[in-house]
CSV table of C-alpha atoms and ligand atoms in Angstrom, one decimal:
chain,number,residue,atom,x,y,z
A,1,MET,CA,-77.8,-48.1,176.0
A,2,VAL,CA,-78.6,-45.8,172.9
A,3,LEU,CA,-76.9,-42.6,172.5
A,4,ALA,CA,-79.2,-40.2,174.5
A,5,ASP,CA,-78.8,-42.7,177.4
A,6,LEU,CA,-75.1,-42.4,177.0
A,7,GLY,CA,-75.4,-38.6,177.3
A,8,LYS,CA,-77.5,-38.8,180.2
A,9,GLN,CA,-74.9,-41.5,182.2
A,10,LEU,CA,-71.9,-39.2,181.3
A,11,ASN,CA,-74.0,-36.1,182.5
A,12,ASN,CA,-74.8,-37.9,185.6
A,13,ALA,CA,-71.1,-38.7,186.2
A,14,LEU,CA,-70.3,-34.8,185.7
A,15,GLY,CA,-73.2,-33.8,188.0
A,16,GLN,CA,-71.8,-35.8,190.7
A,17,LEU,CA,-68.5,-34.0,190.2
A,18,SER,CA,-70.3,-30.6,190.3
A,19,ARG,CA,-72.2,-31.5,193.7
A,20,ALA,CA,-69.1,-32.8,195.5
A,21,SER,CA,-67.8,-30.5,198.0
A,22,VAL,CA,-64.0,-31.1,197.5
A,23,VAL,CA,-62.2,-32.6,194.5
A,24,ASP,CA,-60.1,-35.2,195.8
A,25,ASP,CA,-58.8,-38.5,194.3
A,26,LYS,CA,-61.8,-40.6,195.4
A,27,VAL,CA,-64.3,-38.0,193.5
A,28,ILE,CA,-62.0,-38.3,190.5
A,29,GLU,CA,-61.8,-42.0,190.5
A,30,ALA,CA,-65.7,-42.4,190.9
A,31,LEU,CA,-66.2,-40.0,187.8
A,32,LEU,CA,-63.9,-42.2,185.9
A,33,LYS,CA,-65.5,-45.4,186.6
A,34,GLU,CA,-68.9,-43.9,185.8
A,35,LEU,CA,-67.4,-42.6,182.6
A,36,CYS,CA,-65.9,-45.8,181.6
A,37,SER,CA,-69.0,-47.9,182.7
A,38,ALA,CA,-71.1,-45.4,180.3
A,39,LEU,CA,-68.9,-46.0,177.3
A,40,LEU,CA,-68.5,-49.9,178.0
A,41,GLN,CA,-72.2,-50.1,177.9
A,42,SER,CA,-72.7,-48.2,174.8
A,43,ASP,CA,-70.3,-50.9,173.1
A,44,VAL,CA,-67.1,-48.8,173.1
A,45,ASN,CA,-64.1,-51.3,172.7
A,46,VAL,CA,-62.6,-52.3,176.2
A,47,LYS,CA,-59.0,-51.3,175.2
A,48,LEU,CA,-60.3,-47.9,174.0
A,49,VAL,CA,-62.0,-47.2,177.0
A,50,GLY,CA,-59.0,-48.4,179.5
A,51,SER,CA,-56.7,-45.9,177.4
A,52,LEU,CA,-59.2,-43.1,177.7
A,53,ARG,CA,-59.3,-43.8,181.5
A,54,THR,CA,-55.5,-43.6,181.6
A,55,LYS,CA,-55.4,-40.3,179.3
A,56,VAL,CA,-58.0,-38.4,181.4
A,57,ARG,CA,-56.4,-39.3,184.7
A,58,ALA,CA,-53.3,-38.0,183.3
A,59,LYS,CA,-54.5,-35.1,182.0
A,60,ILE,CA,-56.3,-33.9,185.1
A,61,LYS,CA,-53.1,-34.7,187.2
A,62,LYS,CA,-50.9,-32.7,184.8
A,63,SER,CA,-53.6,-29.8,184.7
A,64,LEU,CA,-54.3,-29.8,188.5
A,65,GLU,CA,-50.4,-29.6,189.1
A,66,GLU,CA,-50.0,-26.7,186.8
A,67,ALA,CA,-52.7,-24.9,188.1
A,68,GLU,CA,-51.2,-25.3,191.7
A,69,THR,CA,-48.0,-24.1,190.7
A,70,ASN,CA,-49.5,-21.0,189.4
A,71,GLY,CA,-51.3,-20.3,192.7
A,72,THR,CA,-53.9,-21.5,194.9
A,73,VAL,CA,-56.5,-23.4,193.2
A,74,ARG,CA,-59.9,-23.2,194.2
A,75,GLU,CA,-62.5,-26.1,194.2
A,76,SER,CA,-64.6,-24.6,191.5
A,77,ASN,CA,-61.4,-24.2,189.2
A,78,LYS,CA,-60.5,-27.9,190.0
A,79,LYS,CA,-64.0,-29.0,188.8
A,80,GLN,CA,-63.6,-26.9,185.5
A,81,ILE,CA,-60.3,-28.4,185.0
A,82,VAL,CA,-61.7,-32.1,185.5
A,83,GLN,CA,-64.7,-31.3,183.2
A,84,LYS,CA,-62.4,-30.0,180.5
A,85,ALA,CA,-60.0,-33.1,180.7
A,86,VAL,CA,-63.2,-35.3,180.3
A,87,PHE,CA,-64.6,-33.2,177.5
A,88,ASP,CA,-61.1,-33.0,175.4
A,89,GLU,CA,-60.4,-36.8,175.9
A,90,LEU,CA,-64.2,-37.7,174.9
A,91,VAL,CA,-63.8,-35.6,171.6
A,92,ALA,CA,-60.5,-37.0,171.0
A,93,LEU,CA,-62.2,-40.5,171.1
A,94,VAL,CA,-64.4,-39.4,168.0
A,95,ASP,CA,-61.5,-37.2,166.3
A,96,PRO,CA,-58.9,-39.5,164.7
A,97,GLY,CA,-57.1,-36.0,163.6
A,98,GLN,CA,-57.6,-36.5,159.9
A,99,GLU,CA,-59.3,-33.8,157.8
A,100,PRO,CA,-61.9,-35.5,155.5
A,101,TYR,CA,-62.2,-34.6,151.7
A,102,LYS,CA,-64.1,-31.5,151.1
A,103,PRO,CA,-65.6,-31.4,147.5
A,104,ILE,CA,-64.6,-28.7,145.3
A,105,LYS,CA,-67.0,-26.8,143.1
A,106,GLY,CA,-66.3,-26.7,139.5
A,107,LYS,CA,-64.5,-30.0,139.4
A,108,SER,CA,-66.0,-33.3,139.1
A,109,ASN,CA,-65.7,-34.9,142.7
A,110,VAL,CA,-66.3,-38.7,142.7
A,111,LEU,CA,-67.6,-40.2,145.9
A,112,MET,CA,-67.9,-43.8,146.4
A,113,ALA,CA,-69.8,-45.7,149.1
A,114,VAL,CA,-69.0,-49.0,150.4
A,115,GLY,CA,-70.6,-51.2,153.1
A,116,ILE,CA,-72.4,-54.4,153.7
A,117,GLN,CA,-75.9,-55.1,152.6
A,118,GLY,CA,-78.5,-53.5,154.6
A,119,ALA,CA,-76.1,-50.8,156.1
A,120,GLY,CA,-78.0,-47.9,154.6
A,121,LYS,CA,-75.7,-47.4,151.5
A,122,THR,CA,-78.3,-46.6,148.9
A,123,THR,CA,-80.4,-44.5,151.3
A,124,THR,CA,-77.3,-42.7,152.5
A,125,CYS,CA,-76.1,-42.0,148.6
A,126,THR,CA,-79.5,-40.3,148.3
A,127,LYS,CA,-79.3,-38.2,151.6
A,128,LEU,CA,-75.6,-37.2,150.5
A,129,ALA,CA,-76.8,-36.2,147.1
A,130,VAL,CA,-79.8,-34.1,148.4
A,131,HIS,CA,-77.2,-32.7,150.8
A,132,TYR,CA,-74.9,-31.5,148.2
A,133,GLN,CA,-77.6,-30.4,145.8
A,134,ARG,CA,-78.8,-28.1,148.5
A,135,LYS,CA,-75.3,-26.5,148.9
A,136,GLY,CA,-75.2,-25.7,145.1
A,137,PHE,CA,-73.3,-28.8,143.9
A,138,ARG,CA,-74.6,-30.2,140.6
A,139,THR,CA,-75.0,-33.8,142.1
A,140,CYS,CA,-75.9,-37.2,140.6
A,141,LEU,CA,-76.0,-40.9,141.4
A,142,VAL,CA,-74.5,-44.1,140.0
A,143,CYS,CA,-76.0,-47.5,140.9
A,144,ALA,CA,-73.1,-50.2,140.5
A,145,ASP,CA,-74.9,-52.7,142.6
A,146,THR,CA,-75.7,-55.4,140.1
A,147,PHE,CA,-75.6,-58.1,142.8
A,148,ARG,CA,-78.9,-57.1,144.8
A,149,ALA,CA,-82.0,-57.7,142.8
A,150,GLY,CA,-84.0,-54.4,143.0
A,151,ALA,CA,-81.1,-52.4,143.7
A,152,PHE,CA,-81.2,-50.1,140.8
A,153,ASP,CA,-84.8,-49.9,141.1
A,154,GLN,CA,-84.4,-48.5,144.7
A,155,LEU,CA,-81.7,-45.9,143.8
A,156,LYS,CA,-84.0,-45.1,140.6
A,157,GLN,CA,-87.0,-44.5,142.9
A,158,ASN,CA,-85.0,-42.4,145.6
A,159,ALA,CA,-83.2,-40.2,142.9
A,160,THR,CA,-86.4,-39.7,141.1
A,161,LYS,CA,-88.2,-38.5,144.3
A,162,ALA,CA,-85.4,-36.4,145.1
A,163,LYS,CA,-84.8,-35.1,141.7
A,164,ILE,CA,-81.4,-36.3,141.2
A,165,PRO,CA,-80.0,-37.3,137.9
A,166,PHE,CA,-78.8,-41.0,138.0
A,167,TYR,CA,-77.4,-43.8,135.9
A,168,GLY,CA,-77.7,-47.6,136.2
A,169,SER,CA,-78.4,-50.7,134.1
A,170,TYR,CA,-80.9,-53.6,134.0
A,171,THR,CA,-78.8,-55.3,131.5
A,172,GLU,CA,-75.1,-54.7,132.2
A,173,THR,CA,-74.0,-57.3,134.9
A,174,ASP,CA,-70.5,-56.1,135.4
A,175,PRO,CA,-70.5,-53.5,138.4
A,176,VAL,CA,-67.2,-52.2,137.2
A,177,ALA,CA,-68.3,-51.4,133.6
A,178,ILE,CA,-71.5,-49.8,134.9
A,179,ALA,CA,-69.5,-47.5,137.4
A,180,ALA,CA,-67.1,-46.5,134.8
A,181,MET,CA,-69.7,-45.4,132.3
A,182,GLY,CA,-71.7,-43.6,134.6
A,183,VAL,CA,-68.9,-41.7,136.1
A,184,GLN,CA,-67.5,-41.1,132.5
A,185,LYS,CA,-71.0,-39.8,131.4
A,186,PHE,CA,-71.5,-37.4,134.1
A,187,LYS,CA,-67.9,-36.0,134.1
A,188,LYS,CA,-68.5,-35.2,130.3
A,189,GLU,CA,-71.7,-33.4,131.5
A,190,ARG,CA,-69.8,-31.3,134.1
A,191,PHE,CA,-71.5,-32.6,137.3
A,192,ASP,CA,-69.7,-31.4,140.4
A,193,ILE,CA,-70.4,-34.4,142.7
A,194,ILE,CA,-70.9,-37.9,141.4
A,195,ILE,CA,-71.9,-40.6,144.1
A,196,VAL,CA,-71.4,-44.0,143.1
A,197,ASP,CA,-73.3,-46.7,145.2
A,198,THR,CA,-71.6,-50.1,145.2
A,199,SER,CA,-73.1,-53.5,146.1
A,200,GLY,CA,-72.8,-54.9,149.5
A,201,ARG,CA,-73.2,-58.4,149.8
A,202,HIS,CA,-71.4,-61.4,148.1
A,203,LYS,CA,-71.4,-65.1,149.1
A,204,GLN,CA,-67.6,-64.6,149.6
A,205,GLU,CA,-66.4,-61.6,151.3
A,206,SER,CA,-63.4,-61.5,149.3
A,207,GLU,CA,-65.3,-61.2,146.0
A,208,LEU,CA,-66.8,-58.2,147.5
A,209,PHE,CA,-63.6,-56.6,148.4
A,210,ALA,CA,-62.1,-57.6,144.9
A,211,GLU,CA,-65.2,-55.8,143.4
A,212,MET,CA,-64.6,-52.7,145.3
A,213,VAL,CA,-60.9,-52.5,144.5
A,214,ASN,CA,-61.7,-53.0,140.7
A,215,ILE,CA,-64.7,-50.5,141.0
A,216,GLY,CA,-62.0,-48.2,142.8
A,217,GLU,CA,-59.7,-48.4,140.0
A,218,ALA,CA,-62.1,-47.7,137.5
A,219,VAL,CA,-63.7,-44.5,138.8
A,220,LYS,CA,-60.7,-43.3,141.0
A,221,PRO,CA,-62.7,-42.1,144.0
A,222,ASP,CA,-61.8,-38.5,145.6
A,223,MET,CA,-63.4,-40.0,148.6
A,224,THR,CA,-64.6,-43.3,149.7
A,225,ILE,CA,-67.0,-43.5,152.3
A,226,MET,CA,-67.7,-46.4,154.4
A,227,VAL,CA,-71.6,-46.7,155.5
A,228,LEU,CA,-71.6,-48.2,158.8
A,229,ASP,CA,-74.8,-49.6,160.6
A,230,ALA,CA,-74.6,-48.2,164.2
A,231,SER,CA,-76.8,-51.1,165.3
A,232,ILE,CA,-74.2,-53.8,164.8
A,233,GLY,CA,-72.4,-52.9,167.8
A,234,GLN,CA,-69.1,-54.3,168.7
A,235,ALA,CA,-69.0,-55.6,165.2
A,236,ALA,CA,-68.4,-52.4,163.8
A,237,GLU,CA,-64.6,-52.4,164.5
A,238,GLY,CA,-63.8,-55.8,162.8
A,239,GLN,CA,-65.9,-54.7,159.9
A,240,SER,CA,-64.5,-51.4,159.3
A,241,ARG,CA,-60.8,-52.8,159.5
A,242,ALA,CA,-61.7,-55.3,156.9
A,243,PHE,CA,-63.0,-52.7,154.6
A,244,LYS,CA,-60.1,-50.4,155.2
A,245,GLU,CA,-57.6,-52.8,154.3
A,246,SER,CA,-59.4,-53.4,150.8
A,247,SER,CA,-61.1,-49.9,150.0
A,248,ASP,CA,-59.0,-47.7,152.2
A,249,PHE,CA,-62.1,-45.5,152.6
A,250,GLY,CA,-61.4,-41.8,153.9
A,251,ALA,CA,-64.6,-41.2,155.7
A,252,ILE,CA,-67.4,-42.9,157.6
A,253,ILE,CA,-71.2,-42.4,157.7
A,254,VAL,CA,-72.6,-44.0,160.5
A,255,THR,CA,-76.4,-45.0,160.0
A,256,LYS,CA,-79.5,-45.8,162.2
A,257,LEU,CA,-78.5,-43.5,165.1
A,258,ASP,CA,-82.1,-42.8,165.3
A,259,GLY,CA,-83.0,-46.4,166.3
A,260,HIS,CA,-81.8,-48.3,169.5
A,261,ALA,CA,-78.2,-48.3,168.3
A,262,LYS,CA,-75.5,-47.8,170.9
A,263,GLY,CA,-73.1,-46.0,168.6
A,264,GLY,CA,-69.9,-47.0,170.7
A,265,GLY,CA,-69.0,-49.7,167.8
A,266,ALA,CA,-68.8,-46.7,165.5
A,267,ILE,CA,-66.7,-45.1,167.9
A,268,SER,CA,-64.2,-47.8,167.9
A,269,ALA,CA,-64.3,-48.0,164.2
A,270,VAL,CA,-62.9,-44.4,164.1
A,271,ALA,CA,-60.0,-45.3,166.4
A,272,ALA,CA,-59.2,-48.7,164.6
A,273,THR,CA,-59.1,-47.2,161.0
A,274,LYS,CA,-58.2,-43.4,162.0
A,275,THR,CA,-60.9,-42.2,159.7
A,276,PRO,CA,-63.4,-39.4,160.6
A,277,ILE,CA,-67.1,-39.6,160.6
A,278,ILE,CA,-68.7,-37.1,158.4
A,279,PHE,CA,-72.4,-37.6,158.9
A,280,LEU,CA,-74.8,-39.3,160.8
A,281,GLY,CA,-78.0,-41.0,159.4
A,282,VAL,CA,-80.8,-40.4,161.8
A,283,GLY,CA,-83.9,-41.8,160.1
A,284,GLU,CA,-85.1,-43.1,156.6
A,285,HIS,CA,-85.8,-40.1,154.9
A,286,PHE,CA,-83.6,-37.9,152.8
A,287,ASN,CA,-83.4,-35.0,155.1
A,288,ASP,CA,-82.4,-37.5,158.2
A,289,LEU,CA,-78.7,-36.7,157.7
A,290,GLU,CA,-76.5,-34.7,160.4
A,291,ARG,CA,-73.2,-33.4,159.9
A,292,PHE,CA,-70.6,-34.8,162.2
A,293,VAL,CA,-68.2,-32.5,163.9
A,294,PRO,CA,-66.3,-33.9,166.9
A,295,SER,CA,-66.5,-31.0,169.4
A,296,PRO,CA,-70.0,-30.0,168.9
A,297,PHE,CA,-71.4,-33.7,168.9
A,298,ILE,CA,-69.7,-34.0,172.5
A,299,SER,CA,-71.1,-30.8,173.6
A,300,LYS,CA,-74.6,-31.9,172.3
A,301,LEU,CA,-74.3,-35.3,173.9
A,302,LEU,CA,-73.4,-33.9,177.3
A,303,GLY,CA,-76.3,-31.5,176.9
B,401,GDP,P1,-78.0,-50.7,151.4
B,401,GDP,O1,-78.3,-52.2,151.4
B,401,GDP,O2,-76.7,-50.8,152.4
B,401,GDP,O3,-78.0,-50.2,150.3
B,401,GDP,O4,-79.1,-50.3,152.5
B,401,GDP,P2,-80.6,-49.4,152.3
B,401,GDP,O5,-80.2,-48.2,151.9
B,401,GDP,O6,-81.2,-50.1,151.3
B,401,GDP,O7,-81.0,-49.6,153.7
B,401,GDP,C1,-81.5,-50.5,154.4
B,401,GDP,C2,-82.5,-50.1,155.4
B,401,GDP,O8,-82.1,-49.3,156.5
B,401,GDP,C3,-83.7,-49.4,154.7
B,401,GDP,O9,-84.9,-49.9,155.3
B,401,GDP,C4,-83.4,-48.0,155.0
B,401,GDP,O10,-84.7,-47.3,155.1
B,401,GDP,C5,-82.9,-48.2,156.3
B,401,GDP,N1,-82.0,-47.1,156.8
B,401,GDP,C6,-80.9,-46.5,156.2
B,401,GDP,N2,-80.5,-45.5,156.7
B,401,GDP,C7,-81.1,-45.3,158.0
B,401,GDP,C8,-81.2,-44.4,159.2
B,401,GDP,O11,-80.3,-43.6,159.3
B,401,GDP,N3,-82.0,-44.7,159.9
B,401,GDP,C9,-83.2,-45.7,160.0
B,401,GDP,N4,-83.9,-45.8,160.8
B,401,GDP,N5,-83.2,-46.5,158.8
B,401,GDP,C10,-82.1,-46.2,158.0
């Protein structure tokens, strides 16, 4: 079920609530059932859905009890109470309560992208560069992916098209050296935002993780961003946990939400790593990047 379908199904569930003549346990349980089934079909982790159900139920009960002790509650008020409980818990599901790093102008902010090959790292790095450039930050790109043939060419092409200064090498094979040199050069040139694209695939995962740790030590990123492909579904949780252990990323960007991705895996990744999503990738072009803020996102999802 793609994200738009999830929105539709959640809306259906809330629509049934609106149409109910009385708000009793039966109506609430039917709503919870529908809500959980929508989330499960979208690949949100079973445990997470179970805990959401318990929390929403408890919140509704508490809010209704409070309202009743404050006087008689009309059915329309009850509906609002239930809707608010659902909304708040959906927001909590995508909000780990951690503020992401905010780049500061006049300082060299180093951002490092990590993730598996094909997740959309290189594309996302360019999108990010374009985004910050537009906001008035002097932005540049460093290609520290020496593993994938053509990675530097791809970044170079993107950067040239988007008019973003870049650094990379056809001859240097050590990604740590390239990252360190690129960041040093751009820091000297007083760039505000230096985005480091890392490589995403190694024959052995442990090699990839070791490489990320080494690059991280060399460039000391202010924010490490995990780029997560929404279309990998449930696998997103395990993948993000593994990356968190080695790279301790502080933000997530979920890509390919324009396609048939269900998105729920990414929601599970947020909960598993307690890390906020900062942007969504919604297409292949440099402008296809949307800021992610939990409450407006859920509002928009619910239409
Ligand atoms: P990397 O290996 O992680 O650097 O991934 P790339 O940046 O090369 O992206 C892999 C493929 O995914 C490319 O064909 C991109 O155009 C595509 N891609 C990246 N982000 C998005 C997105 O948000 N939506 C869509 N539809 N495609 C994307």
